Amino acid sequence: EPEVTQTPSHQVTQMGQEVILRCVPISNHLYFYWYRQILGQKVEFLVSFYNNEISEKSEIFDDQFSVERPDGSNFTLKIRSTKLEDSAMYFCASSTHRGGTEAFFGQGTRLTVV
Amino acid sequence: QQQVKQSPQSLIVQKGGISIINCAYENTAFDYFPWYQQFPGKGPALLIAIRPDVSEKKEGRFTISFNKSAKQFSLHIMDSQPGDSATYFCAASIGVWRNNNAGNMLTFGGGTRLMVKP
């Protein structure tokens, strides 16, 4: 069964450092998403991406965040200068349809900022 | 107005029993209501979803009941099994069926941790 894969599974970084989280969406999917889940809390939307541009973003997705699809298969989330409060599980998702319908989630990257 | 409120936060059910999880929303523009199941260390996995033009959808042991006037929807798990023990999230999305290219975000409820006792 096709799946969304994310790397690394766990990343520890120092406050102020840049991190790049990587995702390989399902190959025929057209819409890509990043969500995050702070430990014990609900899943929160960060950004959606379609046709090589951001289609929607939340207020969490400020200037410290950026997304890119550099080579037609990978989908990355960059955090420029990490803060302690960026510590969370980050999930990549993809779907064939709009609106997150039948969105398939990756297993997540646990980001720990120290 | 974008919030989706989910209850209970945790639920313990005996094997074979019915698990019921409820969600309520305010924004009448929501038009897609999925439920996700999440096991520890894994990403959310789509379980079942409903559109607001139907009042119920059943897939195996899982049923969504939808009450548009009350702006509520619920997940029923019949004959609950220990393997169903997981965290369940309801979610909602806006404008899914409109014909434009924008991706739409899922707004998630707070989650329900279900434990099914053998």
mmCIF file of N, CA and C in Angstrom, chain A residues 4 23-35 45 47-56 69 73 75 91-105, chain B residues 95-105:
data_model
loop_
_atom_site.group_PDB
_atom_site.id
_atom_site.type_symbol
_atom_site.label_atom_id
_atom_site.label_comp_id
_atom_site.label_asym_id
_atom_site.label_seq_id
_atom_site.Cartn_x
_atom_site.Cartn_y
_atom_site.Cartn_z
ATOM 1 N N VAL A 4 2.965 7.740 2.845
ATOM 2 C CA VAL A 4 3.756 8.961 2.973
ATOM 3 C C VAL A 4 4.907 8.646 3.913
ATOM 4 N N CYS A 23 9.744 14.911 3.521
ATOM 5 C CA CYS A 23 8.572 14.075 3.291
ATOM 6 C C CYS A 23 8.579 13.617 1.841
ATOM 7 N N VAL A 24 8.201 12.379 1.625
ATOM 8 C CA VAL A 24 7.941 11.898 0.273
ATOM 9 C C VAL A 24 6.461 11.545 0.215
ATOM 10 N N PRO A 25 5.654 12.384 -0.431
ATOM 11 C CA PRO A 25 4.214 12.102 -0.512
ATOM 12 C C PRO A 25 3.940 10.905 -1.426
ATOM 13 N N ILE A 26 2.714 10.462 -1.416
ATOM 14 C CA ILE A 26 2.305 9.389 -2.318
ATOM 15 C C ILE A 26 2.368 9.911 -3.753
ATOM 16 N N SER A 27 2.865 9.086 -4.662
ATOM 17 C CA SER A 27 3.341 9.585 -5.958
ATOM 18 C C SER A 27 2.281 10.260 -6.833
ATOM 19 N N ASN A 28 1.057 9.839 -6.818
ATOM 20 C CA ASN A 28 0.073 10.471 -7.707
ATOM 21 C C ASN A 28 -0.756 11.540 -6.991
ATOM 22 N N HIS A 29 -0.349 11.911 -5.777
ATOM 23 C CA HIS A 29 -1.082 12.933 -5.047
ATOM 24 C C HIS A 29 -0.656 14.325 -5.489
ATOM 25 N N LEU A 30 -1.606 15.254 -5.394
ATOM 26 C CA LEU A 30 -1.381 16.596 -5.907
ATOM 27 C C LEU A 30 -1.345 17.664 -4.826
ATOM 28 N N TYR A 31 -1.913 17.355 -3.653
ATOM 29 C CA TYR A 31 -2.016 18.333 -2.573
ATOM 30 C C TYR A 31 -1.167 17.846 -1.406
ATOM 31 N N PHE A 32 -0.441 18.767 -0.825
ATOM 32 C CA PHE A 32 0.500 18.401 0.227
ATOM 33 C C PHE A 32 0.294 19.323 1.421
ATOM 34 N N TYR A 33 0.492 18.767 2.595
ATOM 35 C CA TYR A 33 0.184 19.488 3.828
ATOM 36 C C TYR A 33 1.257 19.223 4.879
ATOM 37 N N TRP A 34 1.424 20.191 5.752
ATOM 38 C CA TRP A 34 2.155 19.976 6.993
ATOM 39 C C TRP A 34 1.234 20.311 8.158
ATOM 40 N N TYR A 35 1.239 19.430 9.137
ATOM 41 C CA TYR A 35 0.526 19.625 10.394
ATOM 42 C C TYR A 35 1.523 19.411 11.530
ATOM 43 N N PHE A 45 -3.133 22.447 11.785
ATOM 44 C CA PHE A 45 -2.749 22.714 10.409
ATOM 45 C C PHE A 45 -1.657 23.780 10.354
ATOM 46 N N VAL A 47 0.199 24.331 6.830
ATOM 47 C CA VAL A 47 0.258 24.858 5.474
ATOM 48 C C VAL A 47 -0.227 23.809 4.487
ATOM 49 N N SER A 48 -0.825 24.284 3.392
ATOM 50 C CA SER A 48 -1.146 23.404 2.282
ATOM 51 C C SER A 48 -0.432 23.921 1.032
ATOM 52 N N PHE A 49 -0.152 23.002 0.109
ATOM 53 C CA PHE A 49 0.717 23.303 -1.042
ATOM 54 C C PHE A 49 0.159 22.592 -2.249
ATOM 55 N N TYR A 50 -0.031 23.352 -3.316
ATOM 56 C CA TYR A 50 -0.568 22.781 -4.540
ATOM 57 C C TYR A 50 0.024 23.516 -5.731
ATOM 58 N N ASN A 51 0.371 22.775 -6.753
ATOM 59 C CA ASN A 51 0.865 23.376 -7.993
ATOM 60 C C ASN A 51 2.062 24.289 -7.716
ATOM 61 N N ASN A 52 2.935 23.796 -6.846
ATOM 62 C CA ASN A 52 4.191 24.471 -6.519
ATOM 63 C C ASN A 52 4.041 25.807 -5.814
ATOM 64 N N GLU A 53 2.918 25.992 -5.143
ATOM 65 C CA GLU A 53 2.809 27.184 -4.325
ATOM 66 C C GLU A 53 1.928 26.924 -3.118
ATOM 67 N N ILE A 54 2.110 27.765 -2.105
ATOM 68 C CA ILE A 54 1.290 27.666 -0.903
ATOM 69 C C ILE A 54 -0.129 28.082 -1.253
ATOM 70 N N SER A 55 -1.100 27.234 -0.895
ATOM 71 C CA SER A 55 -2.495 27.583 -1.158
ATOM 72 C C SER A 55 -3.194 28.097 0.092
ATOM 73 N N GLU A 56 -2.730 27.673 1.250
ATOM 74 C CA GLU A 56 -3.323 28.149 2.493
ATOM 75 C C GLU A 56 -2.313 27.959 3.614
ATOM 76 N N ARG A 69 9.073 22.093 -2.708
ATOM 77 C CA ARG A 69 9.032 20.782 -3.360
ATOM 78 C C ARG A 69 10.170 20.808 -4.373
ATOM 79 N N SER A 73 9.484 15.127 -6.039
ATOM 80 C CA SER A 73 9.071 13.994 -5.207
ATOM 81 C C SER A 73 9.119 14.358 -3.730
ATOM 82 N N PHE A 75 8.992 16.817 -0.378
ATOM 83 C CA PHE A 75 8.263 17.996 0.088
ATOM 84 C C PHE A 75 8.862 18.325 1.438
ATOM 85 N N PHE A 91 3.732 16.330 11.083
ATOM 86 C CA PHE A 91 3.182 15.353 10.157
ATOM 87 C C PHE A 91 3.054 15.961 8.769
ATOM 88 N N CYS A 92 3.509 15.226 7.796
ATOM 89 C CA CYS A 92 3.279 15.553 6.398
ATOM 90 C C CYS A 92 2.060 14.743 5.948
ATOM 91 N N ALA A 93 1.256 15.303 5.064
ATOM 92 C CA ALA A 93 0.113 14.578 4.528
ATOM 93 C C ALA A 93 -0.021 14.903 3.047
ATOM 94 N N SER A 94 -0.664 14.020 2.324
ATOM 95 C CA SER A 94 -0.926 14.293 0.911
ATOM 96 C C SER A 94 -2.282 13.731 0.530
ATOM 97 N N SER A 95 -2.861 14.293 -0.507
ATOM 98 C CA SER A 95 -4.153 13.816 -0.974
ATOM 99 C C SER A 95 -4.263 14.037 -2.476
ATOM 100 N N THR A 96 -5.162 13.261 -3.085
ATOM 101 C CA THR A 96 -5.420 13.467 -4.513
ATOM 102 C C THR A 96 -6.437 14.581 -4.713
ATOM 103 N N HIS A 97 -7.236 14.817 -3.659
ATOM 104 C CA HIS A 97 -8.320 15.777 -3.793
ATOM 105 C C HIS A 97 -8.067 16.978 -2.909
ATOM 106 N N ARG A 98 -8.863 18.014 -3.123
ATOM 107 C CA ARG A 98 -8.782 19.198 -2.302
ATOM 108 C C ARG A 98 -9.273 18.941 -0.895
ATOM 109 N N GLY A 99 -8.931 19.872 -0.039
ATOM 110 C CA GLY A 99 -9.583 19.923 1.265
ATOM 111 C C GLY A 99 -9.137 18.860 2.226
ATOM 112 N N GLY A 100 -8.015 18.237 1.925
ATOM 113 C CA GLY A 100 -7.567 17.201 2.846
ATOM 114 C C GLY A 100 -8.441 15.967 2.799
ATOM 115 N N THR A 101 -9.379 15.907 1.835
ATOM 116 C CA THR A 101 -10.184 14.697 1.736
ATOM 117 C C THR A 101 -9.278 13.511 1.489
ATOM 118 N N GLU A 102 -9.537 12.452 2.197
ATOM 119 C CA GLU A 102 -8.726 11.246 2.093
ATOM 120 C C GLU A 102 -7.250 11.584 2.160
ATOM 121 N N ALA A 103 -6.908 12.442 3.085
ATOM 122 C CA ALA A 103 -5.500 12.793 3.277
ATOM 123 C C ALA A 103 -4.803 11.660 3.995
ATOM 124 N N PHE A 104 -3.649 11.293 3.489
ATOM 125 C CA PHE A 104 -2.841 10.242 4.085
ATOM 126 C C PHE A 104 -1.674 10.908 4.809
ATOM 127 N N PHE A 105 -1.503 10.524 6.053
ATOM 128 C CA PHE A 105 -0.475 11.134 6.891
ATOM 129 C C PHE A 105 0.757 10.236 6.972
ATOM 130 N N GLY B 95 -15.331 24.031 2.338
ATOM 131 C CA GLY B 95 -15.258 24.322 0.911
ATOM 132 C C GLY B 95 -14.607 23.242 0.078
ATOM 133 N N VAL B 96 -14.636 22.026 0.596
ATOM 134 C CA VAL B 96 -13.984 20.920 -0.095
ATOM 135 C C VAL B 96 -14.543 20.691 -1.480
ATOM 136 N N TRP B 97 -15.849 20.889 -1.610
ATOM 137 C CA TRP B 97 -16.501 20.495 -2.856
ATOM 138 C C TRP B 97 -16.651 21.660 -3.824
ATOM 139 N N ARG B 98 -16.080 22.827 -3.455
ATOM 140 C CA ARG B 98 -16.082 23.954 -4.380
ATOM 141 C C ARG B 98 -15.053 23.725 -5.461
ATOM 142 N N ASN B 99 -15.297 24.248 -6.615
ATOM 143 C CA ASN B 99 -14.411 23.982 -7.741
ATOM 144 C C ASN B 99 -13.315 25.039 -7.839
ATOM 145 N N ASN B 100 -12.330 24.936 -6.969
ATOM 146 C CA ASN B 100 -11.143 25.773 -7.152
ATOM 147 C C ASN B 100 -9.924 24.986 -6.717
ATOM 148 N N ASN B 101 -8.785 25.537 -6.884
ATOM 149 C CA ASN B 101 -7.565 24.758 -6.696
ATOM 150 C C ASN B 101 -6.965 24.837 -5.311
ATOM 151 N N ALA B 102 -7.556 25.634 -4.446
ATOM 152 C CA ALA B 102 -6.934 25.794 -3.126
ATOM 153 C C ALA B 102 -7.077 24.532 -2.303
ATOM 154 N N GLY B 103 -6.019 24.130 -1.657
ATOM 155 C CA GLY B 103 -6.108 23.053 -0.682
ATOM 156 C C GLY B 103 -6.737 23.608 0.579
ATOM 157 N N ASN B 104 -7.526 22.828 1.248
ATOM 158 C CA ASN B 104 -8.179 23.313 2.461
ATOM 159 C C ASN B 104 -7.689 22.559 3.673
ATOM 160 N N MET B 105 -7.561 23.273 4.765
ATOM 161 C CA MET B 105 -7.032 22.650 5.967
ATOM 162 C C MET B 105 -8.096 21.833 6.683
#
